[in-house]
Short mmCIF file of C-alpha atoms and ligand atoms in Angstrom, two decimals:
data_model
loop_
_atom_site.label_atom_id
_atom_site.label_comp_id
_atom_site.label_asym_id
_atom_site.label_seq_id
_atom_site.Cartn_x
_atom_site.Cartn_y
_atom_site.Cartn_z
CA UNK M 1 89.44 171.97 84.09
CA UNK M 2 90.77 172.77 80.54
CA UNK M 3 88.78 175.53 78.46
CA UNK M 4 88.28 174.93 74.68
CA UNK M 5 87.31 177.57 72.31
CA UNK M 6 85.44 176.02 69.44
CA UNK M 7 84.03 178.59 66.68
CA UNK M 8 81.46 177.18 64.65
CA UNK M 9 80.08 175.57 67.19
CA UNK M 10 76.13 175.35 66.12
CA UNK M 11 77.48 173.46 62.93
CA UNK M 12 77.58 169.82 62.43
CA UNK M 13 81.14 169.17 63.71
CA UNK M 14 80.51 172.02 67.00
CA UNK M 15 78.21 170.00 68.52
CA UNK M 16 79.75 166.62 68.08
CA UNK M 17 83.05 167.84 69.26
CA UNK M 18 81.41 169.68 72.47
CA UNK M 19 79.64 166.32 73.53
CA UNK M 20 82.81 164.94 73.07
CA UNK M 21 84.59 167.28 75.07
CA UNK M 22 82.33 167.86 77.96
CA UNK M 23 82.49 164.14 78.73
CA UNK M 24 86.50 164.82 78.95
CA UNK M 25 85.56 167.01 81.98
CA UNK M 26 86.28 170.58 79.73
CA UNK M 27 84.90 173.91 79.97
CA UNK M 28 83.43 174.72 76.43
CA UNK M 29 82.86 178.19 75.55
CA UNK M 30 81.40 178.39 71.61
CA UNK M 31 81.74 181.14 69.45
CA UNK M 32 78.03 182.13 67.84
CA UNK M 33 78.00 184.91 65.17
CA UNK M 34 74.78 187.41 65.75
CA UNK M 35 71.71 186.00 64.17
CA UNK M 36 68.32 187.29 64.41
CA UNK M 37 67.12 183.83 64.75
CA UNK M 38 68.51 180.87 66.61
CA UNK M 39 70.83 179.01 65.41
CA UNK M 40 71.57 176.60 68.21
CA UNK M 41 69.00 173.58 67.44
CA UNK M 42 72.02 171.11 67.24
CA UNK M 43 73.52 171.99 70.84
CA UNK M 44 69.84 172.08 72.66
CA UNK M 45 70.00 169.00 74.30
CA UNK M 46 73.47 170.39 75.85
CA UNK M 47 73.05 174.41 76.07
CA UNK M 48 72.85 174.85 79.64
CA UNK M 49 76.29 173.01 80.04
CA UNK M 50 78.38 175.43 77.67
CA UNK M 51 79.20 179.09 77.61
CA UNK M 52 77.89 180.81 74.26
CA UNK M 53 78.98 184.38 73.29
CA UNK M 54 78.77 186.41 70.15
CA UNK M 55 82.03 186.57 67.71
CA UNK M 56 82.52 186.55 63.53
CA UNK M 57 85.10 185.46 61.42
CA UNK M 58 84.99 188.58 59.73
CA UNK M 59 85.92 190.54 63.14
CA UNK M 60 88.90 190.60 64.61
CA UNK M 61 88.90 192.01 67.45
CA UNK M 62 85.39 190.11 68.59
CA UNK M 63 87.97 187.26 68.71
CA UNK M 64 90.88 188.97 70.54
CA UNK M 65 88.05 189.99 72.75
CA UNK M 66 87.02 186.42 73.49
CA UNK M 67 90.44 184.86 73.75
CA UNK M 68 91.58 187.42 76.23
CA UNK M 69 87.93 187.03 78.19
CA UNK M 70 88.33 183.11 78.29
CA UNK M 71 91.85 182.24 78.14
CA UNK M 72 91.00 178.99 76.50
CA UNK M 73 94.10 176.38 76.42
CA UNK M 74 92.57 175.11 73.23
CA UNK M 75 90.87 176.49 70.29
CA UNK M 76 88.81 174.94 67.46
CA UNK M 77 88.73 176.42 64.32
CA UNK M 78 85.67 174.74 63.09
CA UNK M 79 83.77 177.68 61.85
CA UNK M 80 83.75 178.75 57.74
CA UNK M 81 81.34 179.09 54.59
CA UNK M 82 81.37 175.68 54.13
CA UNK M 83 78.68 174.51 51.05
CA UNK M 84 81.22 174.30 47.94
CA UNK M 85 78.18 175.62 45.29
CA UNK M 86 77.90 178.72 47.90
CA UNK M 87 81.65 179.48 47.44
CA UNK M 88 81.00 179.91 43.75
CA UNK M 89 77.98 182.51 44.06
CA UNK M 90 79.95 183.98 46.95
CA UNK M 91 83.39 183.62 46.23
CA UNK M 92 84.82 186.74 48.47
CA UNK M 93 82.72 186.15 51.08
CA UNK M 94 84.23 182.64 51.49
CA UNK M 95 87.39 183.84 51.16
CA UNK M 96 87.16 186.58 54.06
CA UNK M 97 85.70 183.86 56.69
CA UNK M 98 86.78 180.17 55.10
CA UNK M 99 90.37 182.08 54.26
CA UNK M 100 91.45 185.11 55.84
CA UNK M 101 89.52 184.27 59.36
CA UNK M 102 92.07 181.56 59.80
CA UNK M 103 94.69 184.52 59.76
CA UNK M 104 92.25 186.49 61.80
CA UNK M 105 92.38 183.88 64.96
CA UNK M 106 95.59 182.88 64.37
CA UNK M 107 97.02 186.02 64.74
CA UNK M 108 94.15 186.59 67.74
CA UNK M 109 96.38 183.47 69.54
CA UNK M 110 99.44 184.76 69.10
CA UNK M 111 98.90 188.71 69.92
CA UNK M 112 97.28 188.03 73.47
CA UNK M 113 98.96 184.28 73.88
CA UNK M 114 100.88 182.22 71.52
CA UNK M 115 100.96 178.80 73.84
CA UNK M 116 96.94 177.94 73.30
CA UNK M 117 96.91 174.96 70.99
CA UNK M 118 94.98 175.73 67.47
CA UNK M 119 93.01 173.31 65.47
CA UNK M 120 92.03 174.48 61.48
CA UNK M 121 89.62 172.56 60.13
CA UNK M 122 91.21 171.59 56.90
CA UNK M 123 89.01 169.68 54.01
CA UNK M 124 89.84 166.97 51.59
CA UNK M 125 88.41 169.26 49.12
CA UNK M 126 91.98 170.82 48.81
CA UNK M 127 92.93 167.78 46.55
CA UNK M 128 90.73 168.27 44.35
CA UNK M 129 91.47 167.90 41.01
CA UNK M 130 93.50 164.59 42.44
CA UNK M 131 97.32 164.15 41.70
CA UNK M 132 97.46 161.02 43.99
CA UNK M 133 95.45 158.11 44.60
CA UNK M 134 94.85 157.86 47.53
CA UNK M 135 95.55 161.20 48.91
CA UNK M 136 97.64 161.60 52.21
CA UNK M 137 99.29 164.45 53.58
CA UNK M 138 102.05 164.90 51.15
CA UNK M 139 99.79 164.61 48.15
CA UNK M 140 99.79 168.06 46.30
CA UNK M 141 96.66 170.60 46.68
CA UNK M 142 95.10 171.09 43.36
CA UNK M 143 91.34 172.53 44.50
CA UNK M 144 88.41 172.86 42.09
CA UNK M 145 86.21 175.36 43.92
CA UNK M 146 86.67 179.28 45.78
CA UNK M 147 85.85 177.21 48.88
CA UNK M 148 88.78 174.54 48.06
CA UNK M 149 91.38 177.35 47.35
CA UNK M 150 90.26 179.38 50.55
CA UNK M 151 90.77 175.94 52.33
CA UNK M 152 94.15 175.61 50.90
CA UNK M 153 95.17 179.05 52.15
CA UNK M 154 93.78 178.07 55.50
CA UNK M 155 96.15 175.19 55.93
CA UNK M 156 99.07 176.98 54.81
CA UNK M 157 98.42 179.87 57.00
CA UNK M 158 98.37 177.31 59.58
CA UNK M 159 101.21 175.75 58.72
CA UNK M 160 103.17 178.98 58.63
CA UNK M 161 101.89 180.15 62.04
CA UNK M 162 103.69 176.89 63.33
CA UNK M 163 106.96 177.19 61.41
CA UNK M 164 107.10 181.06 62.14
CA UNK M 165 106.00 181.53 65.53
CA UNK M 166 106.67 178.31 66.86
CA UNK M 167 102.69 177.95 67.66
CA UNK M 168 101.20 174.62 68.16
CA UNK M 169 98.33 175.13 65.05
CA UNK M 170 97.12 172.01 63.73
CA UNK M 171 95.72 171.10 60.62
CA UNK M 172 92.78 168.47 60.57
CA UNK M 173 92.68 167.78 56.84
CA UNK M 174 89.12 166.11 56.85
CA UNK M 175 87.51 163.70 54.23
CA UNK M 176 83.33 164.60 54.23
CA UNK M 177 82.16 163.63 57.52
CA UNK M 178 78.31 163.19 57.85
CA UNK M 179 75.57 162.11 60.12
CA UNK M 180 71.93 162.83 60.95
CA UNK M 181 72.97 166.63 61.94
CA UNK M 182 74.64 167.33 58.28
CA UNK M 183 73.27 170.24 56.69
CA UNK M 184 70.08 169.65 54.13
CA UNK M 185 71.95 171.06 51.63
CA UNK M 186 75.19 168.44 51.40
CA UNK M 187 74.03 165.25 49.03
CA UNK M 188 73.91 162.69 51.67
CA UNK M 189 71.82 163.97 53.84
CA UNK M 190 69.42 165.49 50.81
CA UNK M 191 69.41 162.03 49.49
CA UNK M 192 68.51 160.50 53.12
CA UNK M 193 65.89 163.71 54.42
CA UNK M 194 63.79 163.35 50.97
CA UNK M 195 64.11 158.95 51.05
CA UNK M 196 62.59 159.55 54.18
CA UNK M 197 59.80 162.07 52.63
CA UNK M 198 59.23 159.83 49.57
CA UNK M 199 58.43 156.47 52.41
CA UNK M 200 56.33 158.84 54.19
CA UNK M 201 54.01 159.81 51.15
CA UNK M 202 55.57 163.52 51.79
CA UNK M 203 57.38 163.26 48.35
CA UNK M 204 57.22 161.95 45.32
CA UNK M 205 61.21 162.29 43.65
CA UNK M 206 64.78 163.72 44.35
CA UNK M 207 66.72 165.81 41.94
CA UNK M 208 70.34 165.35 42.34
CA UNK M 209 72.91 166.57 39.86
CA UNK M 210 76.56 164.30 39.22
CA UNK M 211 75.57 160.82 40.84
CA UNK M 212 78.92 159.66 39.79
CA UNK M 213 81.40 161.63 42.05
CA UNK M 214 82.86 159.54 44.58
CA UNK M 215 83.91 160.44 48.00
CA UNK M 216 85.57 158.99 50.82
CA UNK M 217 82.23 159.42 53.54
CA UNK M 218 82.56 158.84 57.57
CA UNK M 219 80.65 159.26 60.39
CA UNK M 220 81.27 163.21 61.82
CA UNK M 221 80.90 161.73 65.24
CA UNK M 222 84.11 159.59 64.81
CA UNK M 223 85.70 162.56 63.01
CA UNK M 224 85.89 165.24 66.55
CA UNK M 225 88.02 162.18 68.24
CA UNK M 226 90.60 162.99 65.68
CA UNK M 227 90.75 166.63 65.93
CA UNK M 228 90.85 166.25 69.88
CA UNK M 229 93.63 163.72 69.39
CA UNK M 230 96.12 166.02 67.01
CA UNK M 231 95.91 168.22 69.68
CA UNK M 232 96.91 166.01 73.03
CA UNK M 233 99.71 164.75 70.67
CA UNK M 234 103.27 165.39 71.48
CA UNK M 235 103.84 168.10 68.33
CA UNK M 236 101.85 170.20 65.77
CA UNK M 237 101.14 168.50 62.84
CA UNK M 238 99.01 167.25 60.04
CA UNK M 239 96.61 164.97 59.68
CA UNK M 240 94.51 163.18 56.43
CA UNK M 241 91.65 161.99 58.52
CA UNK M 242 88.81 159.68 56.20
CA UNK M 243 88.03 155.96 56.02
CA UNK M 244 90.21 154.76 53.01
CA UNK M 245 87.29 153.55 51.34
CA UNK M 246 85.50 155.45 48.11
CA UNK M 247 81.75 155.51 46.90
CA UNK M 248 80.09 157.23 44.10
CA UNK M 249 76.72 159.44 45.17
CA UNK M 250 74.45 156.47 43.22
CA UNK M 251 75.68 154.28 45.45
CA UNK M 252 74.31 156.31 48.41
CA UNK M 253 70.92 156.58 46.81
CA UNK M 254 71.08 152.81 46.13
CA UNK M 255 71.30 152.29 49.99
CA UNK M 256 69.24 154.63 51.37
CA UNK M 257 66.33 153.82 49.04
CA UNK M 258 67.00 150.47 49.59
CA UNK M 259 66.90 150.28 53.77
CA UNK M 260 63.13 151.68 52.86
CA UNK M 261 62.65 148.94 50.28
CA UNK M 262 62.60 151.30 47.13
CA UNK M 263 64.50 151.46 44.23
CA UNK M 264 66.35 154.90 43.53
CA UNK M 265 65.80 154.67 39.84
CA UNK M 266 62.37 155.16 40.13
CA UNK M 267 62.62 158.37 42.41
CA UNK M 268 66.14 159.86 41.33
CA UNK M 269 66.04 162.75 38.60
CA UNK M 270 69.20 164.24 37.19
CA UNK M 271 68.87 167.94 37.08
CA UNK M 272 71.56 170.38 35.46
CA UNK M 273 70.99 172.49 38.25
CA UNK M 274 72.69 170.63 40.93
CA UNK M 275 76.03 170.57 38.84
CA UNK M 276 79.34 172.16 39.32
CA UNK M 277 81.14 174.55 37.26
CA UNK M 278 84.10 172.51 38.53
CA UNK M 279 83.91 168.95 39.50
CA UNK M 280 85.96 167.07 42.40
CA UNK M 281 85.63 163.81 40.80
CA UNK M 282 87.47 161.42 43.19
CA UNK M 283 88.26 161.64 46.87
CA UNK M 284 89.69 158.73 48.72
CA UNK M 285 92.16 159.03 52.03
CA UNK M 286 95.20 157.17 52.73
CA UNK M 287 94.59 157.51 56.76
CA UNK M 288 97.83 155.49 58.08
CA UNK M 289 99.92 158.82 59.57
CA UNK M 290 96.95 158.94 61.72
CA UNK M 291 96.31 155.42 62.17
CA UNK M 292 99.92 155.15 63.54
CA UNK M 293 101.00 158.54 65.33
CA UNK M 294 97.33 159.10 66.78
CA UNK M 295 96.24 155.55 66.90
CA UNK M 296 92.89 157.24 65.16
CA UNK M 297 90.53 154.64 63.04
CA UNK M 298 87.04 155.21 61.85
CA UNK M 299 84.72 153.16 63.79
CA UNK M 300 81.73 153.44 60.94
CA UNK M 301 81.06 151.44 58.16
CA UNK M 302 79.60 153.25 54.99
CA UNK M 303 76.24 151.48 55.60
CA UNK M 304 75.58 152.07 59.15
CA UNK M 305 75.98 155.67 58.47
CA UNK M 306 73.61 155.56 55.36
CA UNK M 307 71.29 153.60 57.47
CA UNK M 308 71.52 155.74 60.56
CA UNK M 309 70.86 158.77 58.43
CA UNK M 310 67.77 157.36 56.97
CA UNK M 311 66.50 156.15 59.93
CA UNK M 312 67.21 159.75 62.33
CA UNK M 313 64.96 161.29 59.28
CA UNK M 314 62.25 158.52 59.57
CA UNK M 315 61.75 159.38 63.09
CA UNK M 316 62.06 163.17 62.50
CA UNK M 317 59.88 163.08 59.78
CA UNK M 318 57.01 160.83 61.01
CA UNK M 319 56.52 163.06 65.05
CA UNK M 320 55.62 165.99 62.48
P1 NAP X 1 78.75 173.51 59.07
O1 NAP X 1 77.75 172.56 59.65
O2 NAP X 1 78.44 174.21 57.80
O3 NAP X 1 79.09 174.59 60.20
C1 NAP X 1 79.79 175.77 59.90
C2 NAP X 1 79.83 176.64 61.13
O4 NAP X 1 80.54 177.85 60.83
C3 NAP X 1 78.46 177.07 61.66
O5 NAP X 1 78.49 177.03 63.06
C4 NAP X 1 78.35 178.51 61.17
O6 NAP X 1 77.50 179.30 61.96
C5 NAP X 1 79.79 178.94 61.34
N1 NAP X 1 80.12 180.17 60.62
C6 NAP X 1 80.01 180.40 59.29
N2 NAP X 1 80.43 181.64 59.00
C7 NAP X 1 80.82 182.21 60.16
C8 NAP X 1 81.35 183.47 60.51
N3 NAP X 1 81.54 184.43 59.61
N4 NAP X 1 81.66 183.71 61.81
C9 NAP X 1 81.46 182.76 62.74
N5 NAP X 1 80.94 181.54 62.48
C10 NAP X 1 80.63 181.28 61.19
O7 NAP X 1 80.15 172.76 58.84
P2 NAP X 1 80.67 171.35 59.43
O8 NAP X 1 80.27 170.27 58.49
O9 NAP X 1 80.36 171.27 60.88
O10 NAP X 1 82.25 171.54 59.22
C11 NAP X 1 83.06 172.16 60.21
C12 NAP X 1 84.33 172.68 59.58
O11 NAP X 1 85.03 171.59 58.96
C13 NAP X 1 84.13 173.70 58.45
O12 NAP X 1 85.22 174.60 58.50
C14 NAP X 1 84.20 172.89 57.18
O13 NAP X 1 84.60 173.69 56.09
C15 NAP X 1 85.25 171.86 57.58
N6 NAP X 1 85.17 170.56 56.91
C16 NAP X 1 84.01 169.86 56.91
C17 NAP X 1 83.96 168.60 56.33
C18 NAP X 1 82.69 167.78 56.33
O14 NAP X 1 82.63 166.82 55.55
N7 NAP X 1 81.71 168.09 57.18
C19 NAP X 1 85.12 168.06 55.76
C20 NAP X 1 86.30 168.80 55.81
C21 NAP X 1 86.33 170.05 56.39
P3 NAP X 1 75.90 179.46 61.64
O15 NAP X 1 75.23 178.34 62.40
O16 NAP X 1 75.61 180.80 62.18
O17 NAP X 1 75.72 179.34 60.16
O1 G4F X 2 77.69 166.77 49.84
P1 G4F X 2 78.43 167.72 48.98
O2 G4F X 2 77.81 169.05 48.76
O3 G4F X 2 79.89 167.83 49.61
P2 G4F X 2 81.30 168.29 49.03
O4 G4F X 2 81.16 169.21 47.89
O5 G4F X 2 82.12 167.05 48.82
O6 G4F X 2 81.88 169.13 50.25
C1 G4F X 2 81.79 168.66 51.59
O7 G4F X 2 82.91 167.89 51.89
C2 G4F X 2 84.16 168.64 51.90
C3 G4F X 2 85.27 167.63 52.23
O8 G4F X 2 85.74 167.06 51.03
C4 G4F X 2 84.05 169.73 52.94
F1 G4F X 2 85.23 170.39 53.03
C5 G4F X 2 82.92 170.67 52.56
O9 G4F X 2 82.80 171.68 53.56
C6 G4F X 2 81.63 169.87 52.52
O10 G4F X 2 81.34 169.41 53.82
O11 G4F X 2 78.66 167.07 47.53
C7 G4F X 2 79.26 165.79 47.38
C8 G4F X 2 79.16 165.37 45.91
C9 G4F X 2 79.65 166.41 44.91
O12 G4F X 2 80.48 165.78 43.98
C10 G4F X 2 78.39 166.91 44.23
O13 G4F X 2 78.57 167.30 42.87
O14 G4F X 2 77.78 165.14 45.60
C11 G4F X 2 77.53 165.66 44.32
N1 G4F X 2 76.10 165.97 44.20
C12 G4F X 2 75.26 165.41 43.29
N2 G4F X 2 74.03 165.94 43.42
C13 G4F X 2 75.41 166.86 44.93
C14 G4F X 2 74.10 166.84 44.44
N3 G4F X 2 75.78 167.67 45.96
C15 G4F X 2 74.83 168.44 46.54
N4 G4F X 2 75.16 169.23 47.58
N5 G4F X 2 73.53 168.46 46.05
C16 G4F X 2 73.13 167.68 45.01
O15 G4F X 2 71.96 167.72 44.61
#
């Protein structure tokens, strides 16, 4: 039975990726930084089939510890500050656990044993200020955010591990993924959580800030089959992983309202607030190296996942 490290495992992505795993027959061991609450509401329906112990980013040798305690034959770098408006208020935090704890594992893999396979969870958000459209793997970085330059170290220091060291470290670089465990805080699930308030007479509007941006959206659920696939594949590598299709944030609230029968422009309030001191205008992927070398394809269409989203929140929403 394989063992797979995964940090970040109570996150979005950690529990998609252990479902997906345990049903390949592997022993999943998640890394959990110490809370005083818990934090593992996403992996509750699978707890008792996983190993959970206590590591951070920001501590080495809690990850030497668990590497050398486990001996996983894969790890999943999953774990990172990863709300872009956070990275801005907390710039060096997210640059000690989105950057540096990249360095911190990687070097954590190599010191007690250099032949575990590494995955980084690299974003689209990288690209940024676009130079390419659509952006693949060669297109250059230009990111708009702390959390986009930490990212961009990330893969780097990934990418160096591999050419130095001869490690197999992947790099997943990841167009936004959602479904009906994204955070509150990211827009599309915001948008589909307060739809589902505003139905249920529980609110009454939704301030948003930039409803023009545009991003490439998938379903997180067909995202993990990707990151398992780069590493079962013959070399380290990597990988633009997203749908190849674009949509601007109005266009979400024009769905999402609509499934309920309501029209967004009746609920939706622009709010300075919720904008950016640096805007990622633009994010569409060109997904064929993964298409062809992993035979990965989304499986989602933009709607059902608007329409799942609202829906899981209905159903939340109206058992309270
Ligand atoms: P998420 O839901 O925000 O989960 C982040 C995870 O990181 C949580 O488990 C969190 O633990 C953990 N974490 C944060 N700081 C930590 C630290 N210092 N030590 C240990 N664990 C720490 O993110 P996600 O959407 O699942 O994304 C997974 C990864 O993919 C992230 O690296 C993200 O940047 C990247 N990514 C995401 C997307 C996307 O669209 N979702 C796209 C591209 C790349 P707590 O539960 O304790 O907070
Ligand atoms: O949902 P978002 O916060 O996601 P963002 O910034 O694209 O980042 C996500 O995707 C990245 C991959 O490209 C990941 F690496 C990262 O970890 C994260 O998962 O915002 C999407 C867009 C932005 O353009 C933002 O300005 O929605 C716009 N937006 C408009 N109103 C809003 C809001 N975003 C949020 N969070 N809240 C708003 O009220």
């Amino acid at each position: 039975m394989p063992t797979a490290l995964i940090t970040g495992i109570t996150g979005q992505d950690g529990s998609y990726l252990t479902e997906l795993l345990l049903g390949k027959g592997y022993q999943v061991v998640g890394m959990v930084r110490r809370s005083s609450t818990v934090t593992l509401e996403r992996l509750e329906h699978i707890q008792d089939d996983i190993i959970i112990t206590q590591g951070d980013l920001h501590d080495q040798s809690s990850m030497v510890a668990l590497i050398e305690e486990f001996k996983p034959d894969e790890v999943y770098n999953l774990a990172a500050q990863s709300f872009v408006p956070t990275s801005w208020s907390q710039p060096l935090l997210t640059a000690e656990a989105t950057g540096l704890g990249v360095t911190r594992i990687l070097e954590a893999i190599r010191l007690v044993n250099p032949k575990i396979k590494f995955y980084q969870a690299s974003s689209s958000e990288m690209f940024g200020k676009v130079m390419e459209v659509p952006q693949r793997e060669s297109t250059p970085f230009y990111p708009r955010s702390p959390y986009g330059v930490a990212k961009v170290y990330g893969h780097w220091i990934t990418v160096n591990y591999r050419e130095s060291f001869d490690m197999f470290a992947a790099s997943g670089i990841l167009f936004n993924h959602e479904s009906p465990r994204r955070g509150l805080e990211f827009v599309t699930r915001k948008i589909t959580n307060t739809v589902a308030k505003i139905k249920l007479g529980q609110a009454k509007e939704l301030r948003l800030g930039n409803l023009e941006a545009q991003r490439d959206w998938g379903f997180a659920g067909d995202y993990v089959e990707a990151m398992w696939m780069m590493l079962q594949h013959p070399h380290a590598d990597s990988f633009v992983i997203g749908t190849g299709e674009t949509h601007a944030v109005r266009e979400f609230c024009e769905l999402a309202f609509g499934y309920v029968g309501l029209n967004y422009q009746d609920y939706v309030i622009q709010d300075p607030r919720f904008y950016r001191p640096a805007e990622v205008d633009l994010l569409i992927s060109d997904p064929t190296k993964a298409t062809n070398e992993l035979g990965w394809t989304t499986k989602t269409s933009f709607r059902t996942l608007v329409e799942m989203m609202v829906e899981s929140d209905l159903k939340r929403l109206s058992k309270k």
